[in-house]
Amino acid sequence: MAAEKMALAKAINESLRRALESDPKVLIMGEDVGKLGGVFRVTDGLQKDFGEDRVIDTPLAESGIVGTAIGLALRGYRPVVEIQFDGFVFPAYDQIVTQLAKMHARSLGKVKMPVVIRIPYGGGIGAVEHHSESPEALFAHVAGLKVVSPSNAADAYWMMQQAIQSDDPVIYFEPKRRYWDKAEVDKEAIPGPLHAARVVREGTDLTLAAYGPMVKLCQEVADAAAEEGRSLEVVDLRSISPVDFDTIQASVEKTRRLIVVHEAPVFLGSGAEIAARITERCFYHLEAPVLRVGGYHAPYPPARLEEEYLPDLDRVLDAVDRSLAY
Amino acid sequence: MAAEKMALAKAINESLRRALESDPKVLIMGEDVGKLGGVFRVTDGLQKDFGEDRVIDTPLAESGIVGTAIGLALRGYRPVVEIQFDGFVFPAYDQIVTQLAKMHARSLGKVKMPVVIRIPYGGGIGAVEHHSESPEALFAHVAGLKVVSPSNAADAYWMMQQAIQSDDPVIYFEPKRRYWDKAEVDKEAIPGPLHAARVVREGTDLTLAAYGPMVKLCQEVADAAAEEGRSLEVVDLRSISPVDFDTIQASVEKTRRLIVVHEAPVFLGSGAEIAARITERCFYHLEAPVLRVGGYHAPYPPARLEEEYLPDLDRVLDAVDRSLAY
Amino acid sequence: MTESTAARKPRRSAGSKAAGTTGTKAAGTTGSKAGTGAQRTTSTTRTAAQKGSETELVQLLTPEGERVGTAKNSPYAEYASYVADITPDELRGLYRDMVLTRRFDAEATALQRQGELGLWASLLGQEAAQIGSGRATREDDYVFPTYREHGVAWCRGVDPTNLLGMFRGVNNGGWDPNSNNFHLYTIVIGSQALHATGYAMGITKDGADSGVIAYFGDGASSQGDVSEAFNFAAVYNAPVVFFCQNNQWAISESNEKQTRVPLYQRAQGFGFPGVRVDGNDVLASLAVTRWALDRARRGEGPALIEAYTYRMGAHTTSDDPSRYRHDDERVAWEAKDPILRLRRFLESAHHADEGFFAELEAESETLGKRVREVVRAMPDPDRFAIFEHAYADGHALVDEERAQFAAYQASFADAEGV
Amino acid sequence: MTESTAARKPRRSAGSKAAGTTGTKAAGTTGSKAGTGAQRTTSTTRTAAQKGSETELVQLLTPEGERVGTAKNSPYAEYASYVADITPDELRGLYRDMVLTRRFDAEATALQRQGELGLWASLLGQEAAQIGSGRATREDDYVFPTYREHGVAWCRGVDPTNLLGMFRGVNNGGWDPNSNNFHLYTIVIGSQALHATGYAMGITKDGADSGVIAYFGDGASSQGDVSEAFNFAAVYNAPVVFFCQNNQWAISESNEKQTRVPLYQRAQGFGFPGVRVDGNDVLASLAVTRWALDRARRGEGPALIEAYTYRMGAHTTSDDPSRYRHDDERVAWEAKDPILRLRRFLESAHHADEGFFAELEAESETLGKRVREVVRAMPDPDRFAIFEHAYADGHALVDEERAQFAAYQASFADAEGV
Ligand SMILES: Cc1ncc(C[n+]2csc(CCOP(=O)(O)OP(=O)(O)O)c2C)c(N)n1
Ligand SMILES: Cc1ncc(C[n+]2csc(CCOP(=O)(O)OP(=O)(O)O)c2C)c(N)n1
Ligand SMILES: [Mg+2]
Ligand SMILES: [Mg+2]
């Protein structure tokens, strides 16, 4: 077995390294991705080994980064773009939504857009404004994009490989508060499809669905609930667009109850779509409405309040109680 | 009675005129809003009467327009910004999401942001790419913004008055394919709250909820269904953030069935949130899952296909059949 | 021309109107030099922007059809050298390109009137800027157009009828960009400037020696994306030529609403040269673009060309220019017509005879006829095309919705008993 | 300094390295003049960008503490005139401002180390640029900072402890911008340049004669928003001064990654003057900013000031500059320290005695102590603050969620039997 224990950030780093090694068309672009290795060191050492032509420190202009990445993709490159923090993707939003997402359809399939946009996202690290947001729904609503988020190092490694190999643009949300969490990564394992959800814990009483940073929380919730004699199933969605509804549906048909957990605001967050669609699919199975635990409809608060804002063990357990009370 | 029959575009024009007349701090800004009166003539004649200092043709830069509008608001002005078409709001998205929406909270309430952003939106006019989109969910998910869309001339008039008077930023989506639809506008009526939904047709068998351009369609659907002996209630949401869930809930508790109709893609469209929340609120009342009729998860198609893409009478009636079949 | 009060009027009337000629230059090293005064700078640059006087233009063919600028001591000699040995045959070729492009354009406008197209964006008046620059490109160069570059498309060998699909509403521009190295039309103003820059960065990485040309309008120059493209191109020394057709109008807004100084000057602040060329002069447009592409291919980085021209018609067929501009402006520009001046030259230099013109007239007719026929025969797309190319590798939600759509369609077939 | 290979290397080695001195200027009217050649232009501008030589700076006080540039024939005489009659008292005031600002900054850094702040963005080394420009503002002027303008805040009379809230994580910058006409810190790079421009447009509309100053960094200059702000300011002739502190670094990226030419030149392409000033020279910074604000207030429109300075410390307390720059660079800049040079001048001119310096030292200590105490006593915000200011006029969803939140909180109280 080639498995090796490593932190999530390191797993992405190694995955990028592998891509740079195996395909000369792969490029890394972004602010401070070179000598600094990115503010989270995800690109650490890559410029040193692959040169400034392939690991490119760009001007401080996100629209420019994504716009030139589109041009490079048109020329046959496969750029992997880093956005430094979630809150700084918006200057690039126009290029992502009106150009990157639509180019393939606009050209009737003649042009491919193999661009990966890496976005460290989410809260829990005590940062200042714009450094803790979860804007994934704003991308998932947009056709032409694929949106994924790994929850652990092994997925981080493999999903990055798959994202880079995809001929569609992939928005790759990195759970920044889990960057330092370690897990076994088997670099020779043959991974399942990029967009498949995975049942990470089996249970019979209720299903918790989450992705990225909230998967770990949901596992902790399941542990806590088990102590109270409740058997929770945890589904790691892994992909936010598309969502693997079949896997959720199978789980809900068994447990008859579903709670979706994400850091993003509940209102029009991914949980809304999951609730709506699973309710359609499982109308006669559900014993309680699909509940959602997430951020509030307010700007992400200052760091000293983020624990109040973010879903935590108690809030999810509270939702579990409410669901089971139906 | 001061009621007067006028087209929806004209009603907005008159409402803007009234605002310019009554408050010297109100400004109109945008591309071609001056002599041309905007590509839809919504600002027709305003520059002539109020001058170039108050009705401002701006450089072709949406981020610049919204960014300077923010600065003008900080100086005490109340800018009403026109984005020429739905698909061109994205260059301004960063300013809207990271600045306009958050400034009030960031300043702990010290700074108000009375900025209205007018966006002609939606399809059905046979236009080229980027001219027919419905991006409202991308704004409704963002805290700090209010999002509204009138369905008729009277609402268009009054909701614009209220939007301009609001100390919060309001994204005002104008149903462009209804610009030429006429209705009575009573300029002396005292309107209800900006965010209240309205039951525009009473019924007992099923509720249709819609806003903007789809309200008229839903009324036609109700007519057609009535011929088949089905009594549909139609709710005009008017506001997309916040949504008036109380009014929808009251309707659904009566009809026990709900279909949400919008042009925007169904996946993570406003209907997702309405479905999720109404299911929570009315879990024991619903006899069928909340259904949604909207656009597909694909880039808005070329004009010759838009009739296939957009909700129409048949598609909504089909959903009515499906709902009633539960 | 319309003038923006807001832009013109100093908040205090005194002092800021003194004349001067060194305006922007004074700011060249450390701002306007002490003593020469800031006030001068302001009013000067303003004046320059408003005049855009002929003398600033690179011109090689006058409106009267006279070849100029060829003298060794001409300020434009370097550009002129790029067309010094142009042959009569090539000149006739340029003329033919312009005439056929104009004819195609007129046909498209007519087809819109007849309801065959939903919209048309005419290039009338901009033929020289487009044919001159388009003919300067090499086969391995890559072109990023906006939505009005029908003449450039012609030069790249794109079948003109391919351009009509998006205006008819059957696709969003579905030609293969790589067949002719002519990218799709881009409607979101300014976006393509960054794509062009990225593409050019890729050329550099490949060690290739082709160039890229990005088209955009005077209005587009205001977009942040265009400035970012200028900066990326400069920083990476990318082989990209920015070709701004300043046709004086962005829909209803004249130049003064977009910029305080002539647009070609924008380049300088990013560290590469900018040139204003007479965009109604096909020779000058050809020469300056060859110069710019040549230096780009040699690894000397980007350049900005401002082709000073005029949108003779409406912005698009949906537009009504009488609401914002006077007809005499158009009339004045008609005297500088790009086709007429080359014809005058061809005739006076005896480079073309009656037979040539007659033959071209016939060719024009044939082209018009073909365009009409092709457009009228253009089928509506299959309804499933909605889902067809949303993704390259597939997407479960699209599959699900396509299946629902198919079932829904089938329900009609059932109902109709098919 | 780190150099970008991508930016430097021409794709073909030949031809593009010839020397020259007229670079950008050649492009001034219609691109580089024919004959003088494009190759020259390229390599020249490049060289200028890399050198950023001292001679281009407006300097009125040398690192050795000598007052210069006051001679009538000095190229900087006009700027110098703005500080010609500065009094010893005022000079001591500037010195005091810089010393106290630095002390405050050091205290904040220490507080971060002690865990009292989550983060700190130090202004170490940039005191002269900030105090000089800040002291040039009038009470009715308006300041739009980025996140590092602690010295400017000081000049505006903002209580320095107010700046610490966002770095401690108790708010997002909750001072009242209108109390001192000092806007909130803005983290999204470049955004505030547009706000400043809009605000300045409003001043014009009001017929007022105050000015606006917008701060941003060298990195920020690359953002499209900053270019759009330049253009709007020029088109509307808005009374805004763009003050770019070029501290040589944008986190780990040196100037060459951002721009091909010195940043002050950017202004010219938009039609207003740009000046590079020695940002470690408080007198020159004061003079040039006074000049720029003065002309703005007179209705002469925007100006760009590039204050050439150095970020002596890390980007923020989270940063580790040893990963990307050599220590000798910082050492070299230490010789140009802004505080030291004014002290030298004050001493040699006998404008300040030991007593002054001793008193200031004591004042510094008191300030440090007060800052420490205030920060440590800063309470965490009430948890309901999450919902407090999301909207000015209320929002039903916020009300609903606040109520749910309250009920949820109350459930603990119940559980705990409170
Ligand atoms: C981002 C964006 N905003 C607005 C528009 C609407 N629009 C289409 S063309 C146009 C004017 C463009 O003017 P210019 O760049 O001078 O090009 P021209 O049409 O004159 O060739 C505008 C405002 C758009 N297409 N994209
Ligand atoms: C839009 C955006 N992108 C990225 C960042 C992350 N970031 C914070 S500071 C910084 C560098 C800024 O450099 P500069 O403008 O030179 O200012 P300085 O920090 O040197 O004062 C970056 C990239 C940000 N805050 N905003
Ligand atoms: Mg134009
Ligand atoms: Mg910097």
CSV table of N, CA and C in Angstrom, one decimal, chain B residues 200-203 205-206 208 214-234 313-314 316-317 320:
chain,number,residue,atom,x,y,z
B,200,VAL,N,-53.1,37.6,-5.9
B,200,VAL,CA,-53.7,38.3,-7.0
B,200,VAL,C,-54.8,37.6,-7.6
B,201,ARG,N,-55.0,36.3,-7.1
B,201,ARG,CA,-56.2,35.6,-7.6
B,201,ARG,C,-56.5,34.5,-6.5
B,202,GLU,N,-57.7,34.5,-6.1
B,202,GLU,CA,-58.0,33.5,-5.0
B,202,GLU,C,-58.3,32.1,-5.6
B,203,GLY,N,-58.0,31.1,-4.9
B,203,GLY,CA,-58.3,29.8,-5.4
B,203,GLY,C,-58.2,28.8,-4.2
B,205,ASP,N,-57.6,25.0,-4.8
B,205,ASP,CA,-57.0,23.7,-5.1
B,205,ASP,C,-55.5,23.7,-5.1
B,206,LEU,N,-54.8,24.8,-5.3
B,206,LEU,CA,-53.4,24.8,-5.5
B,206,LEU,C,-52.9,26.2,-5.5
B,208,LEU,N,-50.1,28.9,-6.9
B,208,LEU,CA,-49.0,29.2,-7.8
B,208,LEU,C,-48.3,30.5,-7.2
B,214,MET,N,-43.4,36.2,-14.5
B,214,MET,CA,-44.1,35.0,-14.4
B,214,MET,C,-45.5,35.1,-13.7
B,215,VAL,N,-45.8,36.3,-13.2
B,215,VAL,CA,-47.1,36.5,-12.5
B,215,VAL,C,-48.2,36.4,-13.6
B,216,LYS,N,-48.0,37.1,-14.7
B,216,LYS,CA,-49.0,37.1,-15.7
B,216,LYS,C,-49.2,35.7,-16.3
B,217,LEU,N,-48.1,35.0,-16.5
B,217,LEU,CA,-48.2,33.6,-16.9
B,217,LEU,C,-49.1,32.8,-15.9
B,218,CYS,N,-48.8,33.0,-14.7
B,218,CYS,CA,-49.5,32.2,-13.7
B,218,CYS,C,-51.0,32.5,-13.7
B,219,GLN,N,-51.3,33.8,-14.0
B,219,GLN,CA,-52.7,34.2,-14.0
B,219,GLN,C,-53.4,33.5,-15.3
B,220,GLU,N,-52.6,33.4,-16.3
B,220,GLU,CA,-53.1,32.7,-17.5
B,220,GLU,C,-53.3,31.3,-17.2
B,221,VAL,N,-52.4,30.7,-16.5
B,221,VAL,CA,-52.5,29.3,-16.1
B,221,VAL,C,-53.8,29.1,-15.3
B,222,ALA,N,-54.0,30.0,-14.4
B,222,ALA,CA,-55.2,29.9,-13.5
B,222,ALA,C,-56.5,30.0,-14.4
B,223,ASP,N,-56.5,30.8,-15.3
B,223,ASP,CA,-57.6,30.9,-16.3
B,223,ASP,C,-57.8,29.6,-17.0
B,224,ALA,N,-56.7,29.1,-17.5
B,224,ALA,CA,-56.9,27.8,-18.3
B,224,ALA,C,-57.3,26.7,-17.3
B,225,ALA,N,-56.8,26.7,-16.1
B,225,ALA,CA,-57.1,25.6,-15.2
B,225,ALA,C,-58.6,25.7,-14.8
B,226,ALA,N,-59.0,27.0,-14.7
B,226,ALA,CA,-60.4,27.2,-14.3
B,226,ALA,C,-61.4,26.5,-15.3
B,227,GLU,N,-61.0,26.6,-16.5
B,227,GLU,CA,-61.8,26.0,-17.6
B,227,GLU,C,-61.9,24.5,-17.4
B,228,GLU,N,-60.9,23.9,-16.7
B,228,GLU,CA,-60.9,22.5,-16.4
B,228,GLU,C,-61.5,22.2,-15.0
B,229,GLY,N,-62.0,23.3,-14.4
B,229,GLY,CA,-62.7,23.1,-13.2
B,229,GLY,C,-61.8,23.2,-12.0
B,230,ARG,N,-60.6,23.7,-12.2
B,230,ARG,CA,-59.6,23.7,-11.1
B,230,ARG,C,-59.4,25.1,-10.6
B,231,SER,N,-59.4,25.3,-9.3
B,231,SER,CA,-59.3,26.6,-8.7
B,231,SER,C,-57.9,26.9,-8.2
B,232,LEU,N,-57.2,27.7,-8.9
B,232,LEU,CA,-55.8,28.0,-8.5
B,232,LEU,C,-55.7,29.4,-7.9
B,233,GLU,N,-54.9,29.4,-6.8
B,233,GLU,CA,-54.6,30.7,-6.2
B,233,GLU,C,-53.3,31.2,-6.7
B,234,VAL,N,-53.2,32.5,-7.0
B,234,VAL,CA,-51.9,33.0,-7.5
B,234,VAL,C,-51.4,34.0,-6.5
B,313,LEU,N,-47.4,28.1,-20.5
B,313,LEU,CA,-48.6,27.6,-20.0
B,313,LEU,C,-48.6,26.1,-19.8
B,314,ASP,N,-48.2,25.4,-20.9
B,314,ASP,CA,-48.2,24.0,-20.8
B,314,ASP,C,-47.4,23.4,-19.7
B,316,VAL,N,-46.4,24.8,-17.0
B,316,VAL,CA,-47.0,25.0,-15.6
B,316,VAL,C,-48.2,24.1,-15.4
B,317,LEU,N,-49.0,24.0,-16.4
B,317,LEU,CA,-50.2,23.1,-16.3
B,317,LEU,C,-49.8,21.7,-16.1
B,320,VAL,N,-49.1,21.4,-12.6
B,320,VAL,CA,-50.4,21.4,-11.8
B,320,VAL,C,-50.9,20.0,-11.8
